[in-house]
Coordinates of C-alpha atoms in Angstrom, one line a residue:
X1419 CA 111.0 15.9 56.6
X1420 CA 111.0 12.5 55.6
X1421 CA 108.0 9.6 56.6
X1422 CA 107.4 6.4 56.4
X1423 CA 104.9 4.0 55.6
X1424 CA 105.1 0.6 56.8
X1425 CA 102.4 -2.2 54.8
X1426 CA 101.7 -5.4 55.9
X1427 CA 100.4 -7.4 53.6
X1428 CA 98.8 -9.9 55.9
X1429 CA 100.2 -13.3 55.1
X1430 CA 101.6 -13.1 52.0
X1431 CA 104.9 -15.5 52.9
X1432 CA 107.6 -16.4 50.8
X1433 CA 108.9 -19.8 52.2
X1434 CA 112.2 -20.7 53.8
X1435 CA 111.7 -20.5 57.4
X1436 CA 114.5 -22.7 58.7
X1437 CA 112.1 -23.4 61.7
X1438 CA 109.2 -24.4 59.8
X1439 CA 109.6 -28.4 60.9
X1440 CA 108.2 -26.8 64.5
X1441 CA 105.0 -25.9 63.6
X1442 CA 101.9 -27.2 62.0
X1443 CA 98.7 -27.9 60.5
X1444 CA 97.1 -30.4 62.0
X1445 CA 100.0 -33.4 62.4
X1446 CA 101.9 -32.2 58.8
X1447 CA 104.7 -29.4 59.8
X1448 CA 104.7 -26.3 57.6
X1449 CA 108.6 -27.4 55.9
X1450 CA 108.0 -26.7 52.3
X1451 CA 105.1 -24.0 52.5
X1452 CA 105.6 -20.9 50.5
X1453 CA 102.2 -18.6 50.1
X1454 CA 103.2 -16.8 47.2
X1455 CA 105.4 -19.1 45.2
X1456 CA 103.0 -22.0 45.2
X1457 CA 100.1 -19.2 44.1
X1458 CA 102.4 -17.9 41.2
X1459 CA 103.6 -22.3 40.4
X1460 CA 99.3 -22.8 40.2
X1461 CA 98.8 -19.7 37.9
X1462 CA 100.9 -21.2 35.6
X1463 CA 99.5 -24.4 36.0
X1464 CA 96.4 -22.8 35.0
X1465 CA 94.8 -23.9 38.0
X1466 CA 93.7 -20.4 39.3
X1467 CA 91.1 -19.5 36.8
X1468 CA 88.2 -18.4 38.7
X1469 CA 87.7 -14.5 38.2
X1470 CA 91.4 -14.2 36.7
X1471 CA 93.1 -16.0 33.9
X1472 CA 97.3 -17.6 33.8
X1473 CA 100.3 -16.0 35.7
X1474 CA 100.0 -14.5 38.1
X1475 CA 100.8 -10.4 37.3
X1476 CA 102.4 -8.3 39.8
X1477 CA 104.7 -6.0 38.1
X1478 CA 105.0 -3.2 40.4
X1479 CA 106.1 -5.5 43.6
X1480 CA 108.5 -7.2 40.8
X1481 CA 110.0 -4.4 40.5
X1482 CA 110.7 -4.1 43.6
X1483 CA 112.3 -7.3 44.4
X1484 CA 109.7 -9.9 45.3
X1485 CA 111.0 -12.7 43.7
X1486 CA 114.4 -12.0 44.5
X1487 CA 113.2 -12.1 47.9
X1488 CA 111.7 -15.1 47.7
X1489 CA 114.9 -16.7 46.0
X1490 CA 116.8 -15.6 48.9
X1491 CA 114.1 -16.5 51.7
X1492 CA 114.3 -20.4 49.5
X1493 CA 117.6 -20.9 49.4
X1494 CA 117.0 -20.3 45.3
X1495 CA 114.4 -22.0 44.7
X1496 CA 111.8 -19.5 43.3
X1497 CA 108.9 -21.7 43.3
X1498 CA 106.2 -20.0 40.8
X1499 CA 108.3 -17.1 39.4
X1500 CA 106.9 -15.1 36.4
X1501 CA 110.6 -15.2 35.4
X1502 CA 110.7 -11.3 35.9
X1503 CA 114.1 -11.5 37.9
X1504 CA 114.5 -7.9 37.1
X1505 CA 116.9 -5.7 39.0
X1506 CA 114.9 -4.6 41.6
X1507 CA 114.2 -0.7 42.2
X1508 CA 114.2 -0.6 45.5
X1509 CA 116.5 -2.0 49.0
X1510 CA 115.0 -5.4 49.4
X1511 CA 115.5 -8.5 51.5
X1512 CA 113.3 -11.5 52.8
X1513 CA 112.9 -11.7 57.1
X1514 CA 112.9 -14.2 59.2
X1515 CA 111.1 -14.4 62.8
X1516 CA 112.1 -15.3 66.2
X1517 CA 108.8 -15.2 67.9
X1518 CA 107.8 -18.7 68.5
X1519 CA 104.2 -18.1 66.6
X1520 CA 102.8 -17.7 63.2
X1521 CA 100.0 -15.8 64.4
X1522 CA 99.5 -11.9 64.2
X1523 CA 100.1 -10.3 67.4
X1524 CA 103.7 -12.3 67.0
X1525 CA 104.5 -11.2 63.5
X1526 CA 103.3 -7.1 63.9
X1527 CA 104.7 -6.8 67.3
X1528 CA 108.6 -7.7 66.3
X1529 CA 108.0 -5.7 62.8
X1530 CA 107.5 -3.1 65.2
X1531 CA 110.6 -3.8 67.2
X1532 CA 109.4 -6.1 69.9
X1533 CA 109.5 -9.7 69.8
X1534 CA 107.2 -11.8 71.8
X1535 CA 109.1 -12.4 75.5
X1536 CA 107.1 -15.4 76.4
X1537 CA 105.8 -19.1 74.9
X1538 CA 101.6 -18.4 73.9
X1539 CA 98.7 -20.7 75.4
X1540 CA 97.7 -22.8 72.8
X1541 CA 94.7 -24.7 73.2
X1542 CA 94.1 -28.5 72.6
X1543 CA 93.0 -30.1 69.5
X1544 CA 90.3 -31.6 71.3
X1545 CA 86.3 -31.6 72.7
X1546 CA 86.0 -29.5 74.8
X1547 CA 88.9 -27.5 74.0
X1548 CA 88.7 -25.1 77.2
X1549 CA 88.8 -26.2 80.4
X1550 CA 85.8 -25.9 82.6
X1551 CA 85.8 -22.7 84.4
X1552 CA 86.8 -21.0 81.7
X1553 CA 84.0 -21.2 79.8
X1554 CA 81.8 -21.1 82.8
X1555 CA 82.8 -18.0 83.3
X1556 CA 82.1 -16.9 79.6
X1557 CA 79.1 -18.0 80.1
X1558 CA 78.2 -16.2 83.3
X1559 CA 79.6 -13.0 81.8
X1560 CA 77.7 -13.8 78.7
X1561 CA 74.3 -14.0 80.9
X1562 CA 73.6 -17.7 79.5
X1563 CA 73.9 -21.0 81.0
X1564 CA 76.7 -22.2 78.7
X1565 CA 78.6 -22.1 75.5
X1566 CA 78.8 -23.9 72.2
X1567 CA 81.5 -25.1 70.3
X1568 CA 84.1 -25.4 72.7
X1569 CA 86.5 -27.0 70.0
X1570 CA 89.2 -25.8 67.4
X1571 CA 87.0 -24.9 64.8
X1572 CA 86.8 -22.4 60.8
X1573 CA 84.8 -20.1 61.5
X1574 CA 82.8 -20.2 58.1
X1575 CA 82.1 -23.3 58.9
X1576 CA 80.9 -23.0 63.0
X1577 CA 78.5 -20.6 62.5
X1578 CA 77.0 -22.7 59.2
X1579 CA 77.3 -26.0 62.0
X1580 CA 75.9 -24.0 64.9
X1581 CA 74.7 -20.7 64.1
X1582 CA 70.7 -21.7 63.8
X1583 CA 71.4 -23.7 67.5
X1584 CA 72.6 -20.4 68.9
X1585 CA 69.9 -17.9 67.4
X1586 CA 67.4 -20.5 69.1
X1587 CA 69.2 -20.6 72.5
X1588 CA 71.4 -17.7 73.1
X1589 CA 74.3 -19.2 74.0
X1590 CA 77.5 -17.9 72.4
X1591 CA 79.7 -20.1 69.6
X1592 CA 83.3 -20.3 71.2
X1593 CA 85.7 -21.8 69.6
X1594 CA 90.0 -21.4 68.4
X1595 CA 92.4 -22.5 66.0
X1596 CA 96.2 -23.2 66.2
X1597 CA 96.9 -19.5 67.0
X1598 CA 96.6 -18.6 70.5
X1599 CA 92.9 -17.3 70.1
X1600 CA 89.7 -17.5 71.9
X1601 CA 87.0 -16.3 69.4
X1602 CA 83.4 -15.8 70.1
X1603 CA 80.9 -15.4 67.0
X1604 CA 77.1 -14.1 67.8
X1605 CA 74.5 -13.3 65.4
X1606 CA 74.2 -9.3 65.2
X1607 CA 70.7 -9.2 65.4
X1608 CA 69.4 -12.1 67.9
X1609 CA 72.5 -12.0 70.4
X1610 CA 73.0 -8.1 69.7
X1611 CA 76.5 -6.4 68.4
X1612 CA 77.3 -4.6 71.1
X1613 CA 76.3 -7.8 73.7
X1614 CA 79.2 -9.4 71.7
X1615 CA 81.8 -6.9 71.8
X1616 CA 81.1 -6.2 75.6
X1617 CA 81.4 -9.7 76.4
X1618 CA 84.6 -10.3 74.2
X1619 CA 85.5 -7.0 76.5
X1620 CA 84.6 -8.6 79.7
X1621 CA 86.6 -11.7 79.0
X1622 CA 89.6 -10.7 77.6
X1623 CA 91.7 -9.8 80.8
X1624 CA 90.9 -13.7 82.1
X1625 CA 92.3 -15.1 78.6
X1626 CA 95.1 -12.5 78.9
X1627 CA 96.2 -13.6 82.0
X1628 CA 96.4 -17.2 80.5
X1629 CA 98.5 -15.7 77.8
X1630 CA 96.1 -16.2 74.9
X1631 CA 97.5 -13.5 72.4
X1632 CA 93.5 -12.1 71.3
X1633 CA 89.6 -12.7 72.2
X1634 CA 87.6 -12.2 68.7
X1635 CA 84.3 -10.9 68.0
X1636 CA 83.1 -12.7 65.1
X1637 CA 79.5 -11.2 64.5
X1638 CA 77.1 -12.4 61.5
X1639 CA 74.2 -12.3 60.2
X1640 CA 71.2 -14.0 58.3
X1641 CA 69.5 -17.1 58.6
X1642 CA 69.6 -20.8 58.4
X1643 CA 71.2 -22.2 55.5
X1644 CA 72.3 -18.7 54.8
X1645 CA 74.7 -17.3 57.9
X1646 CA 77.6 -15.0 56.7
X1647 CA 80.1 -13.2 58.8
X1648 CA 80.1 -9.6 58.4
X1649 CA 82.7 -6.7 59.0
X1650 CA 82.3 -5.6 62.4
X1651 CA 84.9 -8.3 63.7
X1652 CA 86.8 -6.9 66.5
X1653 CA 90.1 -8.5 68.1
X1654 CA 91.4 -7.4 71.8
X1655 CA 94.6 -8.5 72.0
X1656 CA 97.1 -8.1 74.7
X1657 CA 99.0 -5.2 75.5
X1658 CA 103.0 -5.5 74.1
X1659 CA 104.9 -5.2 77.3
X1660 CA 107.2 -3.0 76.3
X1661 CA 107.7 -0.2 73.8
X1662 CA 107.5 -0.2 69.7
X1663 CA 108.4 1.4 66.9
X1664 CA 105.0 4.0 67.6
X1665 CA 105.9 4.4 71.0
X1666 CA 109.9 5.6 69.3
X1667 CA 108.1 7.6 66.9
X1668 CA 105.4 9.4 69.4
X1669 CA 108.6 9.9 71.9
X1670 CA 110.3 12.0 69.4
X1671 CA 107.8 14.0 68.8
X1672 CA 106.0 12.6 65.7
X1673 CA 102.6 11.6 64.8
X1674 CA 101.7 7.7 63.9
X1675 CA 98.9 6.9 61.6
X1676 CA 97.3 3.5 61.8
X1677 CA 95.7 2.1 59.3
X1678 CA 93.0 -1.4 59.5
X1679 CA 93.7 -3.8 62.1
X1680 CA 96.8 -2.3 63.8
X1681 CA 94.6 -0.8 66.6
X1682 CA 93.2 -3.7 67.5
X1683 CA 96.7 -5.6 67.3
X1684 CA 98.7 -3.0 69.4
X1685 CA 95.7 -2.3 71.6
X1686 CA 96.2 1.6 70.4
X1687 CA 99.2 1.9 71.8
X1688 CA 101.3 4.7 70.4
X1689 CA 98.8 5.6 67.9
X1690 CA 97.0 9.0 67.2
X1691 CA 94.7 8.4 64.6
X1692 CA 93.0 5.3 63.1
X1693 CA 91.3 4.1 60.2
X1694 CA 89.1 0.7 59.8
X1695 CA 87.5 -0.8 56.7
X1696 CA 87.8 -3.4 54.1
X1697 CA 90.8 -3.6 52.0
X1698 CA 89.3 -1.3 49.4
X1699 CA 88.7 1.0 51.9
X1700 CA 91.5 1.4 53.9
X1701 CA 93.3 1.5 49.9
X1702 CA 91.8 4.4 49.9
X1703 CA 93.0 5.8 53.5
X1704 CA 96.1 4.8 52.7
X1705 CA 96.6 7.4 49.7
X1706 CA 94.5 9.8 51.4
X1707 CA 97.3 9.5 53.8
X1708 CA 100.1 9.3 50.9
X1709 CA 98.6 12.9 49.9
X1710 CA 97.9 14.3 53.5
X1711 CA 100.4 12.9 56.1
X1712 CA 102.8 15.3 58.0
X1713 CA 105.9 15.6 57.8
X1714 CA 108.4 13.1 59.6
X1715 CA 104.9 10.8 60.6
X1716 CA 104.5 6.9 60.6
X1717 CA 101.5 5.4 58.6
X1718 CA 101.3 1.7 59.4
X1719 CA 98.8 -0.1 58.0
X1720 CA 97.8 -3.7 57.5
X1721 CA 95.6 -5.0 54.6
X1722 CA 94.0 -8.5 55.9
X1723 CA 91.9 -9.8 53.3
X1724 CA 94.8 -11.8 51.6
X1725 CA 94.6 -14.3 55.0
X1726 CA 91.0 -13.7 56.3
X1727 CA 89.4 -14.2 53.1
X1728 CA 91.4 -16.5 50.8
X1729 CA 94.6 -17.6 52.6
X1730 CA 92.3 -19.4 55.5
X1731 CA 89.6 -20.7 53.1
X1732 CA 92.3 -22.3 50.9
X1733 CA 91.2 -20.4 48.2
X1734 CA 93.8 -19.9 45.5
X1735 CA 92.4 -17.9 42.4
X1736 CA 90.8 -15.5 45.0
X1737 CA 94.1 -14.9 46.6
X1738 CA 95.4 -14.4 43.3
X1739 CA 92.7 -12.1 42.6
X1740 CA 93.8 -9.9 45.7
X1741 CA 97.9 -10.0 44.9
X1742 CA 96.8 -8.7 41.5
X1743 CA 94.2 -6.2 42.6
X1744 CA 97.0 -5.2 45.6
X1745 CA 99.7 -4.7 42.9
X1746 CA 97.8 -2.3 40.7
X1747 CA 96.9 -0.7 43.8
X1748 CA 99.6 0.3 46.0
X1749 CA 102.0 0.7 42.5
X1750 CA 99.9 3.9 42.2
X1751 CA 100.5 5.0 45.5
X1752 CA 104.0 4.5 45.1
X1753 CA 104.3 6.8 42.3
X1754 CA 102.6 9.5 44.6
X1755 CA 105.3 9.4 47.0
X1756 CA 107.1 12.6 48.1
X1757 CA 110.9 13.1 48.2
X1758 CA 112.5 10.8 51.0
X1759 CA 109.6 9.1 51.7
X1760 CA 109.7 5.4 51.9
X1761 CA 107.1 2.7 51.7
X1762 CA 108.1 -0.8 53.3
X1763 CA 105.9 -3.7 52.1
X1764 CA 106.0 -6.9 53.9
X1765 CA 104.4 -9.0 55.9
X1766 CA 104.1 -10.8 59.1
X1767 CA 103.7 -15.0 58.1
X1768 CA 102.2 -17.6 55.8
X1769 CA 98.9 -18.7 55.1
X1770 CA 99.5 -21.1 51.9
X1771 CA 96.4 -21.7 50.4
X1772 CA 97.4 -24.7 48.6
X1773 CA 98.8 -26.3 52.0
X1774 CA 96.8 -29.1 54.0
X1775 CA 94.6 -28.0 56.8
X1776 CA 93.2 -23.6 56.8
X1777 CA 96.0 -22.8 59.7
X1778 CA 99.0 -20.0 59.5
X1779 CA 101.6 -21.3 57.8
X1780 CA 105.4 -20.6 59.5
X1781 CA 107.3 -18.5 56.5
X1782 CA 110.0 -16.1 55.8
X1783 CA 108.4 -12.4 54.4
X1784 CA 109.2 -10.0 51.9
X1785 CA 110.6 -6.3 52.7
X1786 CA 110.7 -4.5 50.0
X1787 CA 111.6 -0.6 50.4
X1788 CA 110.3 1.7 47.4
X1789 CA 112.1 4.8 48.2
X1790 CA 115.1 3.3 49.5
X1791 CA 117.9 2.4 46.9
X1792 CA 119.5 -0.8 46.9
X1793 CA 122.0 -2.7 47.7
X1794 CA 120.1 -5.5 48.8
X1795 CA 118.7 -5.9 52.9
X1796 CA 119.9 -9.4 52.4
X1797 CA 118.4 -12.3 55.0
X1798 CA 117.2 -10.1 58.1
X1799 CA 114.8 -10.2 61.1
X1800 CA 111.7 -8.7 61.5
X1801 CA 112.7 -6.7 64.2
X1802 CA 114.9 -5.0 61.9
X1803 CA 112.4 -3.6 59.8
X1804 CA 111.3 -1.8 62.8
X1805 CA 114.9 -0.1 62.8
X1806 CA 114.8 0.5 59.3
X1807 CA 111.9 2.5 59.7
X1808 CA 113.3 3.9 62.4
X1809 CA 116.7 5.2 61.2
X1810 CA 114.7 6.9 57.8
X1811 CA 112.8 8.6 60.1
X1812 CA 115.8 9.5 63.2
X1813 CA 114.3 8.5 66.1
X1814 CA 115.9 6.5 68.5
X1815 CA 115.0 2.8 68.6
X1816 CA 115.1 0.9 71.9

């Protein structure tokens, strides 16, 4: 029986969202951003050279389609292409979003079927950021008498600004960005790991409520001069209100594998079994999984270090570094795949790391289907990769 795996490679965008003039970075809308084209136009340029050296080399998504896609998601304008406009292998097509974010919870939820029914709470670029009794009450549940921060804020660069001020005092560092987020970063050892992820807990229904899509542990560690987030982030994100493509797959019967931050996103709904890591990790839990998942199951997995790591830190060579490390990667796992199984890789919005400002950047994504012959998917939504999954495996789609 045929399965499915469903990647996300977190915001690797191609450009081309006709809305992109709505939404922004700081007061300079996102028209014109394109993650991976203007990564591949500065590997040319020679101006990705840290830890890697000229274009940028990703043969096996190439061959399935990736700059085609991104030709089509432009209008044809391919931005940085290696010139590799092979015939793709695979079905391939670029998608574009309804949801009116360029956050996560909007981009995963309607790949999985389900676009977001309602506008998100944003908070104000200003200082304070959150109104009063909200963060008296994180406060209260925190057990201190107030919060830092309170402002839109990178969260490198919080915890470098405030992290000695909390160790000394106690009080959380609260702070958001242009996603609909309420983040909350604690030192491990001072404030306590498990303090922070029951507080995040404790708070999340109010923010909920408010229709903030996800409260965010952000834990780290060291000293001053020396803080560094670690790995133990956690998000708690609201509930979709109605079913996805794991909830289609469970009802008929068939198992759902999730792989990295898709728990967190979906808050385990319609999921049996997860695993967490870092990117090389869950690389290798998703060939473990390649090799060992049953028959007719859903592996969905979500690799984030492309946005966490680089896209958000503006960092160009290192996102190039991960495209290429991703490539070599997954094109193994490819190979490995049985007889009508498909592997969809896409993702779920920008983060150009050569655009103004360290925000999401609104883009159209790549789906490209190894297993799946052509013809081409042409320009789609993303709630029809959800029924693309769905029809390879025969389960009814709401």
């Amino acid at each position: 029986m045929a399965r499915a795996f469903l990647v996300v490679m977190d915001s690797v965008g191609i450009g081309g969202a006709p809305d992109a003039d709505q939404f922004f970075n700081g007061d300079v809308p996102d028209t014109g951003a394109n993650t991976l084209g203007h990564i591949m136009a500065a590997c040319a340029a020679g101006q990705a050279e840290e830890g890697r050296s000229g274009q940028l080399m990703i043969p096996n998504l190439e061959r399935l389609g990736m700059s085609s896609a991104m030709k089509l998601a432009t209008g044809g304008a391919a931005g940085g292409s290696n010139g590799s406009m092979t015939e793709p292998q695979g079905a391939w097509g670029a998608a574009t979003e309804v949801s009116l974010g360029k956050d996560t919870p909007s981009g995963h939820w309607e790949l999985a079927g389900l676009p977001v029914p309602w506008d998100w709470h944003y908070f104000p670029v200003a200082r304070p950021a959150f109104p009063a009794e909200l963060s008296a009450f994180v406060a209260e549940m925190a057990g201190t008498e107030g919060i830092l921060g309170d402002c839109h804020a990178s969260g490198t660069a919080i915890i470098s600004e405030l992290g000695q001020r909390h160790v000394q005092s106690g009080w959380p560092i609260c702070y958001t960005s242009a996603d609909s987020v309420f983040q909350i970063a604690a030192h491990e050892e001072s404030f306590g790991l498990q303090r922070l992820l029951d507080l995040c807990k404790a708070v999340a229904p109010k923010l909920h409520e408010m229709k903030v899509g996800r409260v965010i542990a952000r834990p780290f560690v060291g000293v001053e001069g020396d803080f560094s987030r670690t790995a133990n982030r956690r998000d708690f994100a609201i509930t979709p209100p109605g079913p996805v493509l794991m909830n289609w797959v469970q009802d008929a019967g068939r198992r759902v594998y999730a792989v990295g931050k898709i728990g967190d996103i979906f808050s385990m709904q319609g999921i049996d079994a997860l695993h967490k890591g870092d990117d090389a990790t869950l690389m290798g839990h998703l060939g473990d999984l390649v090799e060992g998942a049953v028959d007719g199951s859903l592996t969905f997995a979500n690799f984030v270090e492309f946005d966490s790591l680089f896209g958000h830190r503006r960092d160009v060579s290192g996102y190039a570094r991960q495209l290429e490390w991703f490539d070599a990667e997954i094109g193994k796992l490819i190979d490995r795949l049985g007889a009508g199984d498909i592997m969809v890789l896409t993702a779920d919005h920008g983060n150009d790391p050569t655009w103004v400002g360290t925000d999401h950047t609104r883009e159209r994504v790549p789906v490209l289907v190894a297993g799946m012959p052509g013809p081409a998917l042409g320009l789609i939504g993303f709630r029809d990769v959800a029924a693309l999954v769905a029809d390879h495996l025969g389960v009814a789609s709401d």
